Coordinates of C-alpha atoms in Angstrom, one line a residue:
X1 CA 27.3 26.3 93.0
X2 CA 28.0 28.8 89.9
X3 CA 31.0 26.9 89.2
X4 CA 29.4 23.6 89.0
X5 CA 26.5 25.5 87.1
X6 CA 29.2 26.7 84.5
X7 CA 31.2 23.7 84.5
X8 CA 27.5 21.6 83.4
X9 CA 26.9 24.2 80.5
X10 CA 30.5 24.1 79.1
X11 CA 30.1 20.0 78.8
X12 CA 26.7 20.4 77.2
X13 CA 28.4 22.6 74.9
X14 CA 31.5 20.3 74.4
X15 CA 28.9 17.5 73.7
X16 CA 26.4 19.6 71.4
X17 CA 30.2 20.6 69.3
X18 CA 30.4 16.6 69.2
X19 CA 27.2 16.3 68.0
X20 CA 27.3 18.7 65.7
X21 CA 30.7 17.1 64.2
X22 CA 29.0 13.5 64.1
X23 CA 26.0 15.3 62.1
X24 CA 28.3 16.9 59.6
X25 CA 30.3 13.8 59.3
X26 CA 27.5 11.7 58.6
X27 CA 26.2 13.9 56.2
X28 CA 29.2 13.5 54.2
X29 CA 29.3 10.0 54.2
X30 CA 25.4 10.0 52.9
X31 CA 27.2 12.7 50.1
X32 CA 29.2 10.1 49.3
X33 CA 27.1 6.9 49.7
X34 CA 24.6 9.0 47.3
X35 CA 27.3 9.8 44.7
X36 CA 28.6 6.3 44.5
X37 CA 24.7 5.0 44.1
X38 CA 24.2 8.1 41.4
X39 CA 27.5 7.0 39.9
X40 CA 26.2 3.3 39.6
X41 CA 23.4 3.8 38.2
X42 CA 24.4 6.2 35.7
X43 CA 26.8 3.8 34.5
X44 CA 24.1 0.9 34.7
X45 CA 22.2 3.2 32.7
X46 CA 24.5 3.8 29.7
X47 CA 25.2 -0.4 30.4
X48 CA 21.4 -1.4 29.4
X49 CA 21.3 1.7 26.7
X50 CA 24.3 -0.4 25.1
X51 CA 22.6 -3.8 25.5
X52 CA 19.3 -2.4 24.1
X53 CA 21.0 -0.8 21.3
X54 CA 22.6 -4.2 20.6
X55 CA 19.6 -6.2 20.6
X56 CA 17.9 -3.8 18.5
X57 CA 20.9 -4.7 15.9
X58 CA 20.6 -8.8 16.3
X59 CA 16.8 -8.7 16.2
X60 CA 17.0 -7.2 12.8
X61 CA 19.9 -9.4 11.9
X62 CA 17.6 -12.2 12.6
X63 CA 14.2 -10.5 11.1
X64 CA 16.9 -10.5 7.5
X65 CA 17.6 -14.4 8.6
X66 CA 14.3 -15.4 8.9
X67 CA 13.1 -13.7 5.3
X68 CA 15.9 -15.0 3.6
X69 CA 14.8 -18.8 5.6
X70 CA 11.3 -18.7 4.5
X71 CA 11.8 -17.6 0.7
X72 CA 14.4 -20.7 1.0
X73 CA 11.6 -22.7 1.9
X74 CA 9.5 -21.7 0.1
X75 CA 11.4 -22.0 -3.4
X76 CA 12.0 -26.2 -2.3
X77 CA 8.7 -26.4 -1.7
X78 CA 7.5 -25.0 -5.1
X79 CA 10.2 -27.2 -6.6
X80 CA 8.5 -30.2 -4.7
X81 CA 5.2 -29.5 -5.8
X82 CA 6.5 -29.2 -9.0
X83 CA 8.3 -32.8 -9.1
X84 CA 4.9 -34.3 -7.8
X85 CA 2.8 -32.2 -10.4
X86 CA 5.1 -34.0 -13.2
X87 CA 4.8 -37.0 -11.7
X88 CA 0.7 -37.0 -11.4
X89 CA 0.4 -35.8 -15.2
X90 CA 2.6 -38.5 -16.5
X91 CA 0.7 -41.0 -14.8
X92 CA -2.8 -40.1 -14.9
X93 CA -3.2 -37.2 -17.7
X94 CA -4.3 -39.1 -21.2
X95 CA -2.3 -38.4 -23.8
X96 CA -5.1 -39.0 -26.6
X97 CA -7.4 -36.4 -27.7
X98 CA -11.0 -36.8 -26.9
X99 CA -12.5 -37.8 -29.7
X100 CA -11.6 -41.5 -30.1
X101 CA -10.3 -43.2 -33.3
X102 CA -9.0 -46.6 -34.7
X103 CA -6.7 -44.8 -36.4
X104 CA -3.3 -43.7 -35.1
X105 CA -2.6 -40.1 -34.5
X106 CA -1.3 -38.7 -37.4
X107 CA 0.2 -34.9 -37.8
X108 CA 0.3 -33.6 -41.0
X109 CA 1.1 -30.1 -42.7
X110 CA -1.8 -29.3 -44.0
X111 CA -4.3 -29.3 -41.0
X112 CA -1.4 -29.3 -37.6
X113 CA -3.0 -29.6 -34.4
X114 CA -3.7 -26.6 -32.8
X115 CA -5.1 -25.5 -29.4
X116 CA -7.7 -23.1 -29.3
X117 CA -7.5 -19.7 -28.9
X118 CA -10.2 -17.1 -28.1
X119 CA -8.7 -13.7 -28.4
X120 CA -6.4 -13.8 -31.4
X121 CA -7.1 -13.8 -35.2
X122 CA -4.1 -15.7 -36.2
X123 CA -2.8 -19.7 -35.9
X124 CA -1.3 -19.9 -32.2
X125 CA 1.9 -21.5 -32.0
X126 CA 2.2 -25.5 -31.8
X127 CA 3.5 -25.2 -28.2
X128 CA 0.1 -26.1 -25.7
X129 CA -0.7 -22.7 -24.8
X130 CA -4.2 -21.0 -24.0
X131 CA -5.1 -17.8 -22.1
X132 CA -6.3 -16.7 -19.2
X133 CA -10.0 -16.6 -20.2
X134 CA -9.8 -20.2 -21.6
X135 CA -12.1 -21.0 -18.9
X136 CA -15.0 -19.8 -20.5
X137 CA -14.0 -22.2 -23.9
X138 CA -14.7 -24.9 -22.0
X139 CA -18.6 -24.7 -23.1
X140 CA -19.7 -28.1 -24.7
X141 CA -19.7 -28.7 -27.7
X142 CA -23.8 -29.3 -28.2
X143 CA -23.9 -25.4 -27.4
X144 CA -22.3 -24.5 -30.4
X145 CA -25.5 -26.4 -32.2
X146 CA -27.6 -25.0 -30.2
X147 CA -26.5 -21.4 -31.3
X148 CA -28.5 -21.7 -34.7
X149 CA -31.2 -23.5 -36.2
X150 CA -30.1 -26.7 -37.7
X151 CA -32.3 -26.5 -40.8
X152 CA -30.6 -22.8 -41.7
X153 CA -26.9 -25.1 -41.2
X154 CA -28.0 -27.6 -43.7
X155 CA -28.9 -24.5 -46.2
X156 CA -25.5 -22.2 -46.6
X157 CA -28.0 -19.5 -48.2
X158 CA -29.5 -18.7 -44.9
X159 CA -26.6 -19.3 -42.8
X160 CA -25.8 -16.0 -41.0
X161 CA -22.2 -14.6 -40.9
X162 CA -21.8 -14.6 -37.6
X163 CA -23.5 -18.5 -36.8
X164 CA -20.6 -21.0 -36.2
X165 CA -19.4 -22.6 -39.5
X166 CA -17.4 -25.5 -40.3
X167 CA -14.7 -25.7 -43.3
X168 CA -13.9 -29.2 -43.9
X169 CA -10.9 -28.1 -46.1
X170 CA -9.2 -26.1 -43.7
X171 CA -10.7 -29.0 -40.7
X172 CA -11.3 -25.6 -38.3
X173 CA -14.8 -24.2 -36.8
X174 CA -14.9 -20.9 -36.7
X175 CA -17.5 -18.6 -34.2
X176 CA -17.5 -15.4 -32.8
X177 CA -16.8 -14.3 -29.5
X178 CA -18.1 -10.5 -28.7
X179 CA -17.5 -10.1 -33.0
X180 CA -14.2 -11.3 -33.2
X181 CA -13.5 -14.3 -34.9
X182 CA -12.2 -17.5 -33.6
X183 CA -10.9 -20.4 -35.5
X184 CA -10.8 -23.8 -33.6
X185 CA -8.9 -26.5 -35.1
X186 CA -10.2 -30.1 -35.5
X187 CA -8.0 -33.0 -34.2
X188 CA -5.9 -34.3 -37.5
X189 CA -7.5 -38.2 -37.3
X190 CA -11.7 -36.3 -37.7
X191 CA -12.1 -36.3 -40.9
X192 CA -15.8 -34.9 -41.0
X193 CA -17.6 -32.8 -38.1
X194 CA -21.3 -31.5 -38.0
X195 CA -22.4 -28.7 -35.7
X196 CA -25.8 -29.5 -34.8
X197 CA -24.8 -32.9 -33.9
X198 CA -24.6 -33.0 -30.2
X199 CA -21.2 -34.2 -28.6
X200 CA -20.9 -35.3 -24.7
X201 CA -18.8 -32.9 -22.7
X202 CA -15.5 -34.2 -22.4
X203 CA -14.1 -35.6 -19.2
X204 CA -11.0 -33.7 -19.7
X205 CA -10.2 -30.1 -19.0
X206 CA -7.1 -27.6 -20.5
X207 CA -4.4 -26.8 -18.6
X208 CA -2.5 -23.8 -19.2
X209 CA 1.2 -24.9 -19.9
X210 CA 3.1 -21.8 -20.9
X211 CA 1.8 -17.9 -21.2
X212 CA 3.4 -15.7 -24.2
X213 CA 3.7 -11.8 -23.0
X214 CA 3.7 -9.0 -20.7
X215 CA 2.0 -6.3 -19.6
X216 CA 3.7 -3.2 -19.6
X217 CA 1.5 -0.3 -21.8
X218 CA -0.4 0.8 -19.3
X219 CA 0.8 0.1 -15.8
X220 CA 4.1 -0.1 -13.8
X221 CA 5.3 -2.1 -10.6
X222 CA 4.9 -5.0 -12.7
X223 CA 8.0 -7.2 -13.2
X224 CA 9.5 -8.6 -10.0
X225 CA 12.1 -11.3 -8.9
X226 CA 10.8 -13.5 -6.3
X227 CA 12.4 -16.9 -5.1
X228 CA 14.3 -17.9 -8.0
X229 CA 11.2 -16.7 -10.2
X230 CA 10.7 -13.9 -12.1
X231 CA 6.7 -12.7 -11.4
X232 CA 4.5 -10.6 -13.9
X233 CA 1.1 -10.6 -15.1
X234 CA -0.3 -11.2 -18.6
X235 CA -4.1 -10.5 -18.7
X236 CA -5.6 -12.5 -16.2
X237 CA -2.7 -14.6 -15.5
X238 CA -0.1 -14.2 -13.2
X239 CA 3.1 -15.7 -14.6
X240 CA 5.9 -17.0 -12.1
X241 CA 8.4 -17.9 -14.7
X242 CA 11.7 -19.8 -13.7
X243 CA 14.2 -18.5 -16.3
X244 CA 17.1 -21.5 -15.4
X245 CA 14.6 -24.4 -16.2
X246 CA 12.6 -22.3 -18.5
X247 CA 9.0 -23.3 -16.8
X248 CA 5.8 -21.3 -15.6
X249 CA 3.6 -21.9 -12.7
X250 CA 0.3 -19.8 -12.9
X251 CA -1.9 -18.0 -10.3
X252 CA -5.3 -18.2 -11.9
X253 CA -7.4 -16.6 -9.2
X254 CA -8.6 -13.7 -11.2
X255 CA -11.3 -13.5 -13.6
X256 CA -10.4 -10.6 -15.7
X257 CA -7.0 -8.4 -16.6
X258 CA -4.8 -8.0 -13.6
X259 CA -3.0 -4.0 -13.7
X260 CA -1.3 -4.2 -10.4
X261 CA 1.4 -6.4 -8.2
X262 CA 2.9 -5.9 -4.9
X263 CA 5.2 -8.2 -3.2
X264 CA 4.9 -8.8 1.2
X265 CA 7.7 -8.1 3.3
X266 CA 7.8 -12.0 3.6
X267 CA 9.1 -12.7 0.3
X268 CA 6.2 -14.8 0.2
X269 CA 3.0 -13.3 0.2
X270 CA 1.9 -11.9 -3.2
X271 CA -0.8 -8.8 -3.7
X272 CA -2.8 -8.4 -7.2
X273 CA -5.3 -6.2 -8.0
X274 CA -7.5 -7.0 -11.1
X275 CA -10.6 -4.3 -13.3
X276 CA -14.0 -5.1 -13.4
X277 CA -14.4 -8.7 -14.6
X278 CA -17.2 -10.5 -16.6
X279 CA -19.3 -13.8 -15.1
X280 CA -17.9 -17.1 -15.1
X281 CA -19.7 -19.7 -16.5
X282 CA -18.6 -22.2 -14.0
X283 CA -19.4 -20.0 -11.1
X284 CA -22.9 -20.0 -9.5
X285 CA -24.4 -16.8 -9.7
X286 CA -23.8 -15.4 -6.5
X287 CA -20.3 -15.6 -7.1
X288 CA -20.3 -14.4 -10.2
X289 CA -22.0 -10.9 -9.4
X290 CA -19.0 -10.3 -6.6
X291 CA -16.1 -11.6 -8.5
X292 CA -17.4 -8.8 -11.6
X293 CA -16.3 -5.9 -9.0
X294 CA -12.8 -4.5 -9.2
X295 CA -10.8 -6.6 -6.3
X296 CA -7.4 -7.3 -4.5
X297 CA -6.4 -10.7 -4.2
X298 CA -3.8 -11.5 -1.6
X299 CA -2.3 -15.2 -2.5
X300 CA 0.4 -18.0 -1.4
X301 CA 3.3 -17.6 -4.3
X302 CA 4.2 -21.3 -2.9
X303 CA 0.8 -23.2 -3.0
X304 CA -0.9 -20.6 -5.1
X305 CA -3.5 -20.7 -2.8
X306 CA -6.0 -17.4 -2.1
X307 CA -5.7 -15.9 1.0
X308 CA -7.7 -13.7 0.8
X309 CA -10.2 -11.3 -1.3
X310 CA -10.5 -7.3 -0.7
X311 CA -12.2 -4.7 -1.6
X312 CA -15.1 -5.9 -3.2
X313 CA -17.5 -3.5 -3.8
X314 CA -15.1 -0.7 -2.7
X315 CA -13.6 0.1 -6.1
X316 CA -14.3 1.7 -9.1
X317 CA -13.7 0.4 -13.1
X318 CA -9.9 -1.2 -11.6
X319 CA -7.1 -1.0 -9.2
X320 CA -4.6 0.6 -10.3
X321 CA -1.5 0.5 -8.2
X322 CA -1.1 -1.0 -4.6
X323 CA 1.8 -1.6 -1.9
X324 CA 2.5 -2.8 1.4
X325 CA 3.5 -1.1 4.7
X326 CA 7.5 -2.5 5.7
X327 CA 8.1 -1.2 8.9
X328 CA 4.8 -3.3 10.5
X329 CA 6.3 -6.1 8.5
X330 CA 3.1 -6.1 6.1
X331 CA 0.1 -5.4 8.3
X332 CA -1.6 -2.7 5.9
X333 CA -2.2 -2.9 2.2
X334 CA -2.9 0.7 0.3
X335 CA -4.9 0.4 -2.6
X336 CA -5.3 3.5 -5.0
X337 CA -8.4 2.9 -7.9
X338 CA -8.8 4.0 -11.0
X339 CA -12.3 6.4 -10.6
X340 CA -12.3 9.9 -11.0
X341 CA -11.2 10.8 -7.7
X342 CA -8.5 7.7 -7.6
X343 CA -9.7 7.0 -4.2
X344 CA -6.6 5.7 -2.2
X345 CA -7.7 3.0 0.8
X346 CA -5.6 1.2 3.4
X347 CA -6.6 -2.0 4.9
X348 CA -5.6 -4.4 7.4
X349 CA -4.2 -7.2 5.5
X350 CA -4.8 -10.3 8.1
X351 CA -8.6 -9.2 9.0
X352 CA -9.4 -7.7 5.9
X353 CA -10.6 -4.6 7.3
X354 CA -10.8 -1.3 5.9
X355 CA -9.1 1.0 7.9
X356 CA -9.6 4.6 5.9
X357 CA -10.1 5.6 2.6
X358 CA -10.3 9.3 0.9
X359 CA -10.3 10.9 -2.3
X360 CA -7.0 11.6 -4.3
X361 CA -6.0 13.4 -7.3
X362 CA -7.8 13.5 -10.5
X363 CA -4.8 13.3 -12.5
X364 CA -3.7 9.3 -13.3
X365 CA -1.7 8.1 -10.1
X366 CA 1.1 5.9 -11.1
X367 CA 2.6 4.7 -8.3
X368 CA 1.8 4.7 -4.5
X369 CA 4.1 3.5 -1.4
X370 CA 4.2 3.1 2.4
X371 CA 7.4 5.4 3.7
X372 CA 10.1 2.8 4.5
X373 CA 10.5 3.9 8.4
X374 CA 6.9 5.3 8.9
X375 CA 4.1 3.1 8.9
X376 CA 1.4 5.5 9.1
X377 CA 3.0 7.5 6.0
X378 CA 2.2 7.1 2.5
X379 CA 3.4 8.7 -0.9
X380 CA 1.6 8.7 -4.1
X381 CA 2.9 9.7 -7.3
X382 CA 1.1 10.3 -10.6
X383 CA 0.6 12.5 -13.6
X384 CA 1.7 16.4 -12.3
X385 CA 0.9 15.2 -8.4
X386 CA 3.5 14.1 -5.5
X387 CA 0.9 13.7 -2.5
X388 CA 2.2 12.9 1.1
X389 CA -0.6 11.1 3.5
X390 CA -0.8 10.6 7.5
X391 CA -2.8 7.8 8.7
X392 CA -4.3 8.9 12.0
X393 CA -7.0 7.6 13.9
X394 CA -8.4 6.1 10.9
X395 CA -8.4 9.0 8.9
X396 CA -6.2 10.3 5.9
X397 CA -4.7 13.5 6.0
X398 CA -2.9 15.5 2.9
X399 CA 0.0 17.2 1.9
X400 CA 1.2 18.1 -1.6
X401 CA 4.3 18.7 -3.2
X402 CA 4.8 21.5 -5.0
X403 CA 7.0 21.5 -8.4
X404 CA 7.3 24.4 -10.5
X405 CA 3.8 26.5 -10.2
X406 CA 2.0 28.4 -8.1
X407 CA 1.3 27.7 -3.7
X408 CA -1.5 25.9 -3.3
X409 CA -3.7 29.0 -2.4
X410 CA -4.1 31.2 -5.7
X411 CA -3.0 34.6 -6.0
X412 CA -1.2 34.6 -2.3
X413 CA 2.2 33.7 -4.0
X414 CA 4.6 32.9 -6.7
X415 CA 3.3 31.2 -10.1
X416 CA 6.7 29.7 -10.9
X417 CA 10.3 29.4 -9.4
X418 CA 12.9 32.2 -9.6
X419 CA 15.3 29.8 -11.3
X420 CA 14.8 26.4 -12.4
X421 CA 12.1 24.5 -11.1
X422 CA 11.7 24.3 -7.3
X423 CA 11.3 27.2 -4.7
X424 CA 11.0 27.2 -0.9
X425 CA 7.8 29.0 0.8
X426 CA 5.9 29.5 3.6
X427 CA 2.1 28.0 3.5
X428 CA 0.3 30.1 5.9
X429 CA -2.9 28.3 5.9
X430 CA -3.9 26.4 8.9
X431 CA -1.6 27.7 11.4
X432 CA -1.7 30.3 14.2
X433 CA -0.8 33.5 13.4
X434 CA 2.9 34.4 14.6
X435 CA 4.0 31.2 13.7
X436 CA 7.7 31.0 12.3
X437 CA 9.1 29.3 9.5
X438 CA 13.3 28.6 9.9
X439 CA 15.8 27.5 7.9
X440 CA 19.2 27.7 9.7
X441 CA 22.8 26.6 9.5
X442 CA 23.1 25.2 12.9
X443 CA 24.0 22.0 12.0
X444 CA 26.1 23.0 9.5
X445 CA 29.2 23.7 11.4
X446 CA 30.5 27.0 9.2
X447 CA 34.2 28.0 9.8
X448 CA 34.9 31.5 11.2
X449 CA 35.0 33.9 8.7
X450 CA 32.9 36.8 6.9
X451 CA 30.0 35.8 4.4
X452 CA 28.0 36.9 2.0
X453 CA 24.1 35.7 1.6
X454 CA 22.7 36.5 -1.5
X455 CA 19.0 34.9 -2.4
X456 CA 15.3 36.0 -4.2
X457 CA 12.3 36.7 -2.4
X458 CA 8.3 36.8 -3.1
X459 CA 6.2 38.3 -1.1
X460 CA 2.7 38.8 -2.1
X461 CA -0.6 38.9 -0.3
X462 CA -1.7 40.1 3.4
X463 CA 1.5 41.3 5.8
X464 CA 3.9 39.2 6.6
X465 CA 7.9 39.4 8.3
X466 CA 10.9 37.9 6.0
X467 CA 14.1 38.3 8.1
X468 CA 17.5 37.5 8.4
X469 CA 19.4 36.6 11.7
X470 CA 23.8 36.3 11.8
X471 CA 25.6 35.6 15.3
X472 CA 27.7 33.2 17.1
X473 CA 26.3 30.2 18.3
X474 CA 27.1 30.6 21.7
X475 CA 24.9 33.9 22.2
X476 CA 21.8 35.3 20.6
X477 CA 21.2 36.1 16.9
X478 CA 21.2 39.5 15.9
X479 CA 18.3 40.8 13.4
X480 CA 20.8 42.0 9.9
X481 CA 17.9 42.2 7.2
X482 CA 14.1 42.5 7.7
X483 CA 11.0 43.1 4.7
X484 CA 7.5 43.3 6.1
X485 CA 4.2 43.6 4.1
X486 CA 3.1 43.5 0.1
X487 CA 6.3 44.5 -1.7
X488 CA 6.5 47.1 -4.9
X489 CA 5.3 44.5 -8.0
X490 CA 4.6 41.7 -5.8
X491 CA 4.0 39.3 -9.3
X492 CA 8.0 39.5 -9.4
X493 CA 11.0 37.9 -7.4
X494 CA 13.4 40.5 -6.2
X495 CA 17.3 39.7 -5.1
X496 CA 19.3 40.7 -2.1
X497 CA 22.8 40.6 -1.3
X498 CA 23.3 40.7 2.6
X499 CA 27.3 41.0 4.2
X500 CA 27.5 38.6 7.3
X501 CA 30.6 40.0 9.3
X502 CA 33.2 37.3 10.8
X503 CA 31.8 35.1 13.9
X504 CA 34.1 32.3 15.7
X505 CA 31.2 29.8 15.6
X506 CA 29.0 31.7 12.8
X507 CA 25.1 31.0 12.7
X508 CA 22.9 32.1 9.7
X509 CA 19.3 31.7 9.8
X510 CA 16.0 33.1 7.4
X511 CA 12.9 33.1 8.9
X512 CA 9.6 34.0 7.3
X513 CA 6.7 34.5 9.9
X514 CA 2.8 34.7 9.3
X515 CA 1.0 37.7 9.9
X516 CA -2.7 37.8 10.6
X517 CA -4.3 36.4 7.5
X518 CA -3.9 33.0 5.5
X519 CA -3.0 34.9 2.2
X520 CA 0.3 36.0 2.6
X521 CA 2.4 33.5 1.5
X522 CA 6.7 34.0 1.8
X523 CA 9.1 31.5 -0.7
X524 CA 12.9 32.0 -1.1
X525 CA 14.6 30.6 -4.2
X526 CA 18.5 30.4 -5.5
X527 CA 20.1 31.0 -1.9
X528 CA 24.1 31.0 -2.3
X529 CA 26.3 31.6 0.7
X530 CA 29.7 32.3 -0.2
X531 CA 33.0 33.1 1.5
X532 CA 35.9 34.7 0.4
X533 CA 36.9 31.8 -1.7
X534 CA 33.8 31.4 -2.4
X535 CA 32.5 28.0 -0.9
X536 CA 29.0 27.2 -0.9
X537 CA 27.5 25.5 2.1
X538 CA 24.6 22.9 2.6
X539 CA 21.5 24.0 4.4
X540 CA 19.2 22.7 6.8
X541 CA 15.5 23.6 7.3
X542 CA 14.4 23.5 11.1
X543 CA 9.8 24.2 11.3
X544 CA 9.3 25.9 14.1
X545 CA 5.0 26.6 15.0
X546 CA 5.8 28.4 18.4

């Protein structure tokens, strides 16, 4: 019976060893079967990574198609428009001046016809040209009449300098708009004209033809090229001139000087901003009171048509620069003003929404633009100022640049650079104490061999650590050069020469850390790392806040 006892145990042992060999073997094979499926999907990974990255490329092949498609489109349909436009004004435009006559149209030297102009003191040329604010010559002609008494016309001792008054010999009429004098010349075939006699309004209206000059005094951003067209502004007018067929269309949504032009993503979509404008006299008055206010108008550059109007009411005396957002494709418009403050404003450009707005510099700003591959980052430059914004949840945050001066916070740092006009520093404001500044070589790859870091300092204010770290890359930097606290004449930038001894994969790296108050501001200026022979190399700057 103990025999067949021991014979049972050693076949449940025999069969827990098989066991024990099928467990192990199927635990390989799941090993396996789990590093195939890892395998697989790592390489299905890298697969769609690939395809991603290559749509990515066509879809902004395509984006490039479709701007260059629509700006085609758009130039043949100006150039249709244009072809109709002709063909409507030969046919149906008279080609007879108002006032009718028996007698033929004659031109002589003595009294050429001229078209009125309400800004100038001289003859305008004989090409059909007005201005922009030719609108408001369009008042009758009875008006003039009704401008004086007609019993002080007939006498010329009472007639006051500044009533109209009408010189047969020269065949003009000359008033005064705000004091200035303007000369209006008679058709040649009216030989005689009276000014209290009352004239019907003619059925007619002037058409501006062709626009002589160009801003460019007082603002910038002004002269682009645009579908075959070259675009700019002259006072209220903004000129698309075509310089192969020598021909002008004009936008002539504005009602007083435009100072401002910014082109949409599209190629197609045009931005203006215009100052405070005066009433127009075709214009009931409700209109009138909003189209006064400083505005952005955003406008087809195919139809001409207005899209839309911003910023009414939101800006002072003018707008003075303005730009788009690209990577959005266009969705925001900034808009910087020309009050005191020059108030900078971003809005959404479909709902006409404003989305934030804050106060700038008080220095002019010249020039202001959304950051290429940021959209929520916009730079603003101007008269002494480079200013850096962050739009975030609808607010507008500020950093500014700093050129050859003082930090921001005054008597905590340098006044000016060490040597030529820029210097590196740490600003200590705003950040937790402890918090490290870096600027390493890293990146840079540096050959093995032996250095020497030489560089100025400034250290002025409440405590603060300067130090310099040297080691390989592989291991941990070693501390070669530390300055802690106010230094001896703190006003002054002092040198050091630091010896970096040879490392197989060097690392160099200065850091500056704050201490336990904002005023103790760290710069660095006119670093040179040289070897033996005396190569300099590039640097990188790494923030680091832990």
């Amino acid at each position: 019976m103990y025999l067949a006892v021991e014979h049972q145990i050693d076949d449940v042992f025999h069969t827990a060893s098989a066991l024990k060999v099928k467990m192990d073997e199927s635990t390989d094979f799941s090993s396996s079967i789990a590093n195939g499926v890892d395998g697989l999907l790592r390489q299905d990974q890298v697969e769609v990574c690939e395809r991603v990255t290559y749509l990515e490329k066509k879809v902004r092949v395509q984006e490039d198609e479709i701007v260059c498609l629509k700006s085609a489109v758009a130039d043949i349909l100006r150039r249709l428009n244009q072809v109709e436009a002709e063909k409507a004004q030969n046919s149906i435009l008279p080609t007879k001046p108002v006032f009718k006559s028996s007698t033929p149209h004659k031109t002589t030297p003595r009294t050429p016809r001229r078209t009125p102009l309400d800004n100038v003191y001289v003859t305008p040329p004989t090409r059909h040209s007005t201005p922009p604010s030719s609108a408001k010559s369009r008042t009758p002609i009875k008006k003039w009449g009704s401008m004086t008494n007609s019993t002080e016309l007939n006498g010329s001792h009472n007639v006051s300098s500044k009533d109209p008054q009408w010189n047969s010999e020269e065949g003009n009429l000359r008033i005064y708009l705000r004091g200035r004098p303007v000369s209006l010349y008679a058709p040649s075939d009216l030989s005689d004209y009276s000014v209290d006699k009352e004239v019907t309004t003619p059925d007619q209206k002037l058409q501006l033809e062709y626009v002589f000059g160009y801003r460019g005094r007082d603002c910038r951003s002004n002269l682009y090229y645009l579908n075959g067209e070259v675009i700019y502004f002259c006072a209220g007018v903004v000129v698309l001139h075509n310089p192969e067929e020598q021909t002008q269309r004009h936008y002539l949504g504005h009602t007083d000087d435009v100072k401002c032009l910014a082109i949409h993503p599209d190629k197609v979509r045009v931005a203006t901003g215009q100052v405070a404008g005066h009433d127009r006299k075709d214009s009931k008055k409700k209109k009138e009171e909003s189209d006064k206010k400083p505005h952005v108008r955003i406008w087809h550059s195919t139809s001409l048509n207005t899209l839309h109007v911003i910023g009414i009411g939101d800006f002072d005396r003018s707008v003075c620069c303005l730009s788009f957002s690209k990577q959005d494709g266009g969705a925001k418009l900034c808009v910087v003003d020309e009050s005191n403050e020059h108030e900078l404003f971003v809005y959404d450009v479909e709902k006409g929404r404003k989305l934030a707005n804050t106060k700038g510099s008080q220095d002019p700003v010249l020039a202001v633009e959304f950051h290429p591959s940021e959209p929520n980052s916009i730079i603003d430059v101007g008269k002494g100022h480079i200013q850096f914004w962050t739009l975030e949840s609808g607010k507008l945050t500020k950093k500014s640049g700093v050129f050859d001066g003082g930090t921001p916070s005054s008597n905590t740092g340098p006044t000016k650079a060490a040597e030529g006009s820029y210097y590196m520093y740490t600003k200590v404001s705003n950040i937790a104490s402890g918090s490290r500044a870096v600027l390493t070589t890293e990146s840079a790859s540096l050959t093995a061999s032996s250095f020497c870091l030489s560089f100025q300092y400034h250290m002025k204010g409440l405590p603060g650590t300067l130090k310099v770290f040297a080691g390989d890359k592989t291991s941990s930097l070693t501390s070669i050069w530390e300055k802690s606290g106010v230094q001896p004449n703190p006003d002054q930038w002092k040198n050091v020469t630091i010896e970096i001894p040879q490392f197989n994969n060097p690392v160099i790296s200065i850091e500056g850390t704050r201490g336990n108050s904002f005023r103790g501001d760290i710069a660095i200026d006119d670093l040179i790392l040289k070897t033996p022979s005396r190569c300099c190399r590039k640097w990188y700057v790494i923030i680091s806040t832990s």
